[in-house]
XYZ file of C-alpha atoms in Angstrom:
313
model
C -37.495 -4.408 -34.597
C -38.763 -0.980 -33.688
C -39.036 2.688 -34.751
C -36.887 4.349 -33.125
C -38.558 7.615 -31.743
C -36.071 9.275 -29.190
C -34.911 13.331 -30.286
C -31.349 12.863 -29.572
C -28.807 13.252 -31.633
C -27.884 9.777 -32.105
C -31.166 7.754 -33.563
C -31.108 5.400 -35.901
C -31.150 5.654 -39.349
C -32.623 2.062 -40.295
C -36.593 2.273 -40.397
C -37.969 -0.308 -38.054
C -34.523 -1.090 -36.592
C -33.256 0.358 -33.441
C -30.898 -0.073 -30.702
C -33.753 -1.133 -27.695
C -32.212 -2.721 -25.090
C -28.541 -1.235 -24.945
C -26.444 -3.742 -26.158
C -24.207 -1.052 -28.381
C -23.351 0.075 -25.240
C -22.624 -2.969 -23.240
C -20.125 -3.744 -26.560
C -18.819 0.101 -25.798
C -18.535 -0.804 -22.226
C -16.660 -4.123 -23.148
C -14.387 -2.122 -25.282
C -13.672 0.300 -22.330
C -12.577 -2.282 -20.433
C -10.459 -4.186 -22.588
C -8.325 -0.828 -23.239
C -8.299 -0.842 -19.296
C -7.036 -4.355 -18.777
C -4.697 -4.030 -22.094
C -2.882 -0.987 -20.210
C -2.316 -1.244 -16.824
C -2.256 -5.347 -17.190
C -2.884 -5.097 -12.956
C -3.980 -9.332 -13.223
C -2.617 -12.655 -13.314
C -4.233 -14.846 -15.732
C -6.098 -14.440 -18.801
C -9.045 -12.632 -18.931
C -10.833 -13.341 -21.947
C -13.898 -10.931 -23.173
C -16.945 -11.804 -24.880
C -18.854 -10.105 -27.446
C -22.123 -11.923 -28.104
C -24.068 -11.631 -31.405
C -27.817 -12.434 -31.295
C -28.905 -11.802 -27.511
C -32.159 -10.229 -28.493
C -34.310 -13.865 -29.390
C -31.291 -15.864 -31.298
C -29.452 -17.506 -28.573
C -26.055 -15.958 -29.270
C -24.603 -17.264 -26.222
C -26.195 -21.061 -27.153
C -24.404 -20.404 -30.667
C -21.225 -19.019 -29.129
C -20.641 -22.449 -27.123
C -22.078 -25.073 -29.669
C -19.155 -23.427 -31.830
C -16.882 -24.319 -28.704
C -16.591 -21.244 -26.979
C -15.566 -22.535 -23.958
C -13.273 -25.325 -25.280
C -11.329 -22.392 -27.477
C -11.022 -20.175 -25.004
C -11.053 -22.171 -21.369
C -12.722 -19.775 -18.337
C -12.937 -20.860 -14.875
C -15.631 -18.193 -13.880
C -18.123 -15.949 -16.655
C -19.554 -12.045 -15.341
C -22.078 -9.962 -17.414
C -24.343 -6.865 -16.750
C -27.044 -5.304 -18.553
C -28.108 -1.872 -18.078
C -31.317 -1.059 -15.864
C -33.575 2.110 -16.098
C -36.068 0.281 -13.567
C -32.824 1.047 -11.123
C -31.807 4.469 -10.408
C -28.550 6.009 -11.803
C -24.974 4.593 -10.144
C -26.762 2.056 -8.228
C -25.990 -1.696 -8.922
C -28.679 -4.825 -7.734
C -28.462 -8.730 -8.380
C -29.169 -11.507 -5.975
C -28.129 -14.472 -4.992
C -30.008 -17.059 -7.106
C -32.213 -16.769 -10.098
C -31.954 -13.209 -11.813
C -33.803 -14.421 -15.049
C -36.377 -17.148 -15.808
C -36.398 -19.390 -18.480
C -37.897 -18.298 -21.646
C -39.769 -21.244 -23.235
C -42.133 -21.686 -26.251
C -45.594 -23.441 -26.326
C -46.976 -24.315 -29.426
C -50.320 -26.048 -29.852
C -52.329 -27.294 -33.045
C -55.379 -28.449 -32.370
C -57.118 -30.023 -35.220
C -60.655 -31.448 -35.614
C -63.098 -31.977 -38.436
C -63.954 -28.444 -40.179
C -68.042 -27.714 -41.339
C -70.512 -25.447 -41.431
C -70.995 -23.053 -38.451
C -74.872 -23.533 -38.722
C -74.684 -27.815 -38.516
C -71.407 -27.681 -35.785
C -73.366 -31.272 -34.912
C -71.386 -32.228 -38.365
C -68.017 -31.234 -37.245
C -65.518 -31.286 -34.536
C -64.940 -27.832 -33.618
C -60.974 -26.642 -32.863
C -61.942 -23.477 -32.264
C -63.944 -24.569 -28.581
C -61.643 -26.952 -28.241
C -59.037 -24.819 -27.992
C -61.504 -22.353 -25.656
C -61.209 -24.775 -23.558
C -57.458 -25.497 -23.407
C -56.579 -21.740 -22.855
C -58.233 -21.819 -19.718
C -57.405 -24.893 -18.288
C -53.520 -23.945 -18.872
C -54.270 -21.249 -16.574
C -55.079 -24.150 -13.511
C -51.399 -24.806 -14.230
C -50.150 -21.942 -12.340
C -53.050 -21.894 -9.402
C -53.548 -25.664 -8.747
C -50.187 -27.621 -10.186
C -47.139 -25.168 -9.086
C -46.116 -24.987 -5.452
C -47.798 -21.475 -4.744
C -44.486 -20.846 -3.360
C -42.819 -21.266 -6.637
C -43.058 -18.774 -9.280
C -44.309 -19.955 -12.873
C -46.176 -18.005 -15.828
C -48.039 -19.900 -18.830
C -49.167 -17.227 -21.385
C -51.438 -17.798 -24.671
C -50.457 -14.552 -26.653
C -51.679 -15.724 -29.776
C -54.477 -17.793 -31.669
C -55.031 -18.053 -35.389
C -57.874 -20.366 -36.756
C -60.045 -19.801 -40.036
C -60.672 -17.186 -42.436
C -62.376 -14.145 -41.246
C -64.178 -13.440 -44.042
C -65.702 -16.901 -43.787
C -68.197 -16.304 -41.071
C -69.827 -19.523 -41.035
C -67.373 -22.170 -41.587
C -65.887 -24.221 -38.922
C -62.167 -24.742 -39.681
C -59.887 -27.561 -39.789
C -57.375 -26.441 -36.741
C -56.809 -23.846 -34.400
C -53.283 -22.763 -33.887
C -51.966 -21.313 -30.203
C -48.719 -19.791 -29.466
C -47.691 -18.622 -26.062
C -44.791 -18.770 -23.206
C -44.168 -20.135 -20.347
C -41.445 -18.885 -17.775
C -39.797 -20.260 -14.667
C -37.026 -20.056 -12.340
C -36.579 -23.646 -10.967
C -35.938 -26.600 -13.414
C -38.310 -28.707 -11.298
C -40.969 -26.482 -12.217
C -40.070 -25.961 -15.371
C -40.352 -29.821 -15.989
C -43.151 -29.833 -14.039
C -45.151 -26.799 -16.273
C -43.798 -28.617 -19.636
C -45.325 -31.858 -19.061
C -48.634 -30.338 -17.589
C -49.166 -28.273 -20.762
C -48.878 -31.381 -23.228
C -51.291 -33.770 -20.641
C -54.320 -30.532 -20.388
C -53.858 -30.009 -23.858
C -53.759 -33.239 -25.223
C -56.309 -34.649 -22.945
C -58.889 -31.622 -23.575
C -59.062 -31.647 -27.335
C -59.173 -35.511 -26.938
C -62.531 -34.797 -24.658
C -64.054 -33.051 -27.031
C -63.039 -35.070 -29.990
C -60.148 -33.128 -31.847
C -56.355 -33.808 -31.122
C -53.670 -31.472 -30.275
C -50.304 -31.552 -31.086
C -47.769 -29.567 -28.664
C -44.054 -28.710 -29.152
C -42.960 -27.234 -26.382
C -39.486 -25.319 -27.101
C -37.191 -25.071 -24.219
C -35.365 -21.963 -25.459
C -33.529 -19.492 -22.937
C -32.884 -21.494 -19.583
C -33.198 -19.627 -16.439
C -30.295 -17.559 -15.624
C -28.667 -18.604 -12.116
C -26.141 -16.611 -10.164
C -23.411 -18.874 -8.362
C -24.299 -17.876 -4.904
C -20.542 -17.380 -4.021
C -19.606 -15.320 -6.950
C -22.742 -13.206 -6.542
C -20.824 -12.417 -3.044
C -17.992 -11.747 -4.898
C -19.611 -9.019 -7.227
C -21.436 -7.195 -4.860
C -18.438 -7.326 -2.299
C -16.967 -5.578 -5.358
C -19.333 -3.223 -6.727
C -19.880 -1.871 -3.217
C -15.703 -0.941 -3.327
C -16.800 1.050 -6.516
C -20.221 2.558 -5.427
C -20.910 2.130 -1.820
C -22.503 -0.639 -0.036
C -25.655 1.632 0.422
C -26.141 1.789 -2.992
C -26.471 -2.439 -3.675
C -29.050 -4.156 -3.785
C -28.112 -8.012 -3.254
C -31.427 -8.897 -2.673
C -32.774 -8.028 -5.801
C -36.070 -9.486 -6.981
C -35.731 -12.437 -9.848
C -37.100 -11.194 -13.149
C -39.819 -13.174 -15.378
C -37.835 -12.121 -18.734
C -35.729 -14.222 -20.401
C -31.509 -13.704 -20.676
C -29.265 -15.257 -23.399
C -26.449 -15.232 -20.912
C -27.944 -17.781 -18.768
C -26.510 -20.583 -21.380
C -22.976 -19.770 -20.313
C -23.869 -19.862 -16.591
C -24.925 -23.729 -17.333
C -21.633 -23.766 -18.488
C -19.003 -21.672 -16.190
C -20.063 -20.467 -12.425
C -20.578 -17.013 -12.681
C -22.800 -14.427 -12.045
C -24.792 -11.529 -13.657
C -25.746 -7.953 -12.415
C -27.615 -4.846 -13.351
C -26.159 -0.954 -13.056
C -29.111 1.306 -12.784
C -29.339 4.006 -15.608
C -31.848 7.041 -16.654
C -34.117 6.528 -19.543
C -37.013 5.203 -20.943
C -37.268 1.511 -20.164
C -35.868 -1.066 -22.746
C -37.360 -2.142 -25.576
C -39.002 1.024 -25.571
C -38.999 2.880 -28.635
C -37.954 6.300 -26.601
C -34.908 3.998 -24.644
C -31.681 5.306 -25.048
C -28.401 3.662 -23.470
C -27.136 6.641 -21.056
C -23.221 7.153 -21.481
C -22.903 8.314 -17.924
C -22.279 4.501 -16.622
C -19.753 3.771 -19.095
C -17.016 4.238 -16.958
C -19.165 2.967 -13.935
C -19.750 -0.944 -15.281
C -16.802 -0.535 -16.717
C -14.731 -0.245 -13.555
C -17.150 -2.752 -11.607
C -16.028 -5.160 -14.641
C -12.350 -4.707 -14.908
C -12.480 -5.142 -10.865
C -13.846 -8.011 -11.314
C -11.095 -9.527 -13.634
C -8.475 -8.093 -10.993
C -10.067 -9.881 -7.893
C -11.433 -12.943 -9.399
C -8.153 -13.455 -10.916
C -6.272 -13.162 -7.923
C -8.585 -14.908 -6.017
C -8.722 -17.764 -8.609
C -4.468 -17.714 -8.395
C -4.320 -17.652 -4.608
C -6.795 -20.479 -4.187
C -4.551 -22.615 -6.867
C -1.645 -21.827 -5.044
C -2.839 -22.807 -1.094
């Protein structure tokens, strides 16, 4: 949901909608290689190719196998890529482990006993209360989590009263936020240390808070073999020099990282030149159509032969 503000010749005509993040052209891309594949048939197996509705915030890919995905259309091994302006042009980086953390939800009501701003000795005040919380969620990061872990807990948003009602105390106080990680331990860990501080804070200073904490986009883990695999490839298509299999895990979340619960697999990035996504100036450059789009349709020619070989020993 943005204006779109780039000058090329291509911008979009829906106001407030735009194309942020590149996923027309990872469909293109798709496309590219299923003509590829379709011709020269150079495979033994089935490869089967997956468009995805809903990446940006719906969960496509949670949708996709609730709807039995996977159980319509068996795979033994799932690849994606998403474009990368961070990365310069015709180079290709992913690592080993973790490439995305998970994406997860906190939500907080706090509620206490709403008066007058002038007699707070009347009332149990949410609004403190909930001062309070914000910063002791931050103690989750520096004092709970391994300091060798990695683990964010944001508050990004915080609605209580009326603001043209200077003097009353309200009801509740209302906190929305995220929390990412890369390691389900920690993730369990950061989930059940938000509900305790919360809870046991607004309890302290006589209000109660209700969490819900939404586990929505896992983290997205490379299999560390079939990571291997795709960078013993891309380097056949680019040059070794020019991947990066070391490349650093990434604190946003990735809708893919439901079908790698699912299927080993493993997810890269091809460096590209423009603005950075979700950027209202980003715009998907054409020049590595053919480039992820020969790095994928590799893929389904080793893998498969790989996968037919092993089957066959």
């Amino acid at each position: 949901p943005l204006q779109e503000l780039s000058k090329h010749d291509l911008v979009s005509q829906e106001k407030g909608r735009m194309h942020a993040c590149g996923h027309d052209g990872h469909g293109t891309v798709l496309l590219s290689v299923a003509k590829y594949l379709a011709k020269t048939r150079n495979f033994k197996g089935k490869a089967v190719l997956i468009f995805q509705p809903g990446e940006e915030g719906w969960a496509g890919a949670k949708h996709m196998i609730e709807d039995g995905l996977f159980e319509r259309f068996p795979v033994d091994e799932v690849y994606a890529f998403h474009n990368a302006p961070a990365i310069p042009f015709g180079k290709v980086a992913l690592n080993n482990g973790a490439m995305q953390a998970a994406a997860d939800i906190i939500d907080i009501t706090v509620k206490g006993k709403g008066g007058h701003g002038a007699r707070p000795h009347n009332a149990q005040d949410p609004i403190v209360a909930s001062a309070h919380i914000i910063t002791a969620l931050q103690s989750i990061v520096s004092r709970n989590v391994d300091p060798l872990e990695t683990a964010v807990v944001s508050i990004c948003h915080i609605h209580a009263g009326d603001e043209k009602a200077q003097s009353v105390i309200p009801e509740s106080c209302h906190l929305i936020g995220t929390a990412r990680t890369f390691d389900p331990k920690v993730r369990d860990l950061v989930e059940s240390r938000i509900k305790e501080v919360a809870e046991n804070i607004a309890e302290g200073m006589g209000c109660e808070a209700e969490v819900n904490y939404v586990r929505f986009y896992p983290p997205c883990i490379n299999t560390k073999e079939l990571a291997k695999a795709v960078g013993d490839i891309a380097a056949k298509v680019v040059g070794e020099e020019n991947v990066d299999r070391d490349y650093p895990r990434m604190p946003g979340g990735e809708d893919f990282a439901f079908m790698l619960e699912e299927v080993p697999g493993a997810y890269f990035r091809v460096g590209q030149n423009s603005a950075n996504t979700h950027n209202p100036y980003f715009d998907f450059d054409d020049e590595i159509i053919p480039l992820a789009g020969t790095i994928m349709s590799r893929i389904v020619e080793t893998r498969l032969k790989a996968l037919d070989k092993k089957a066959n020993d």
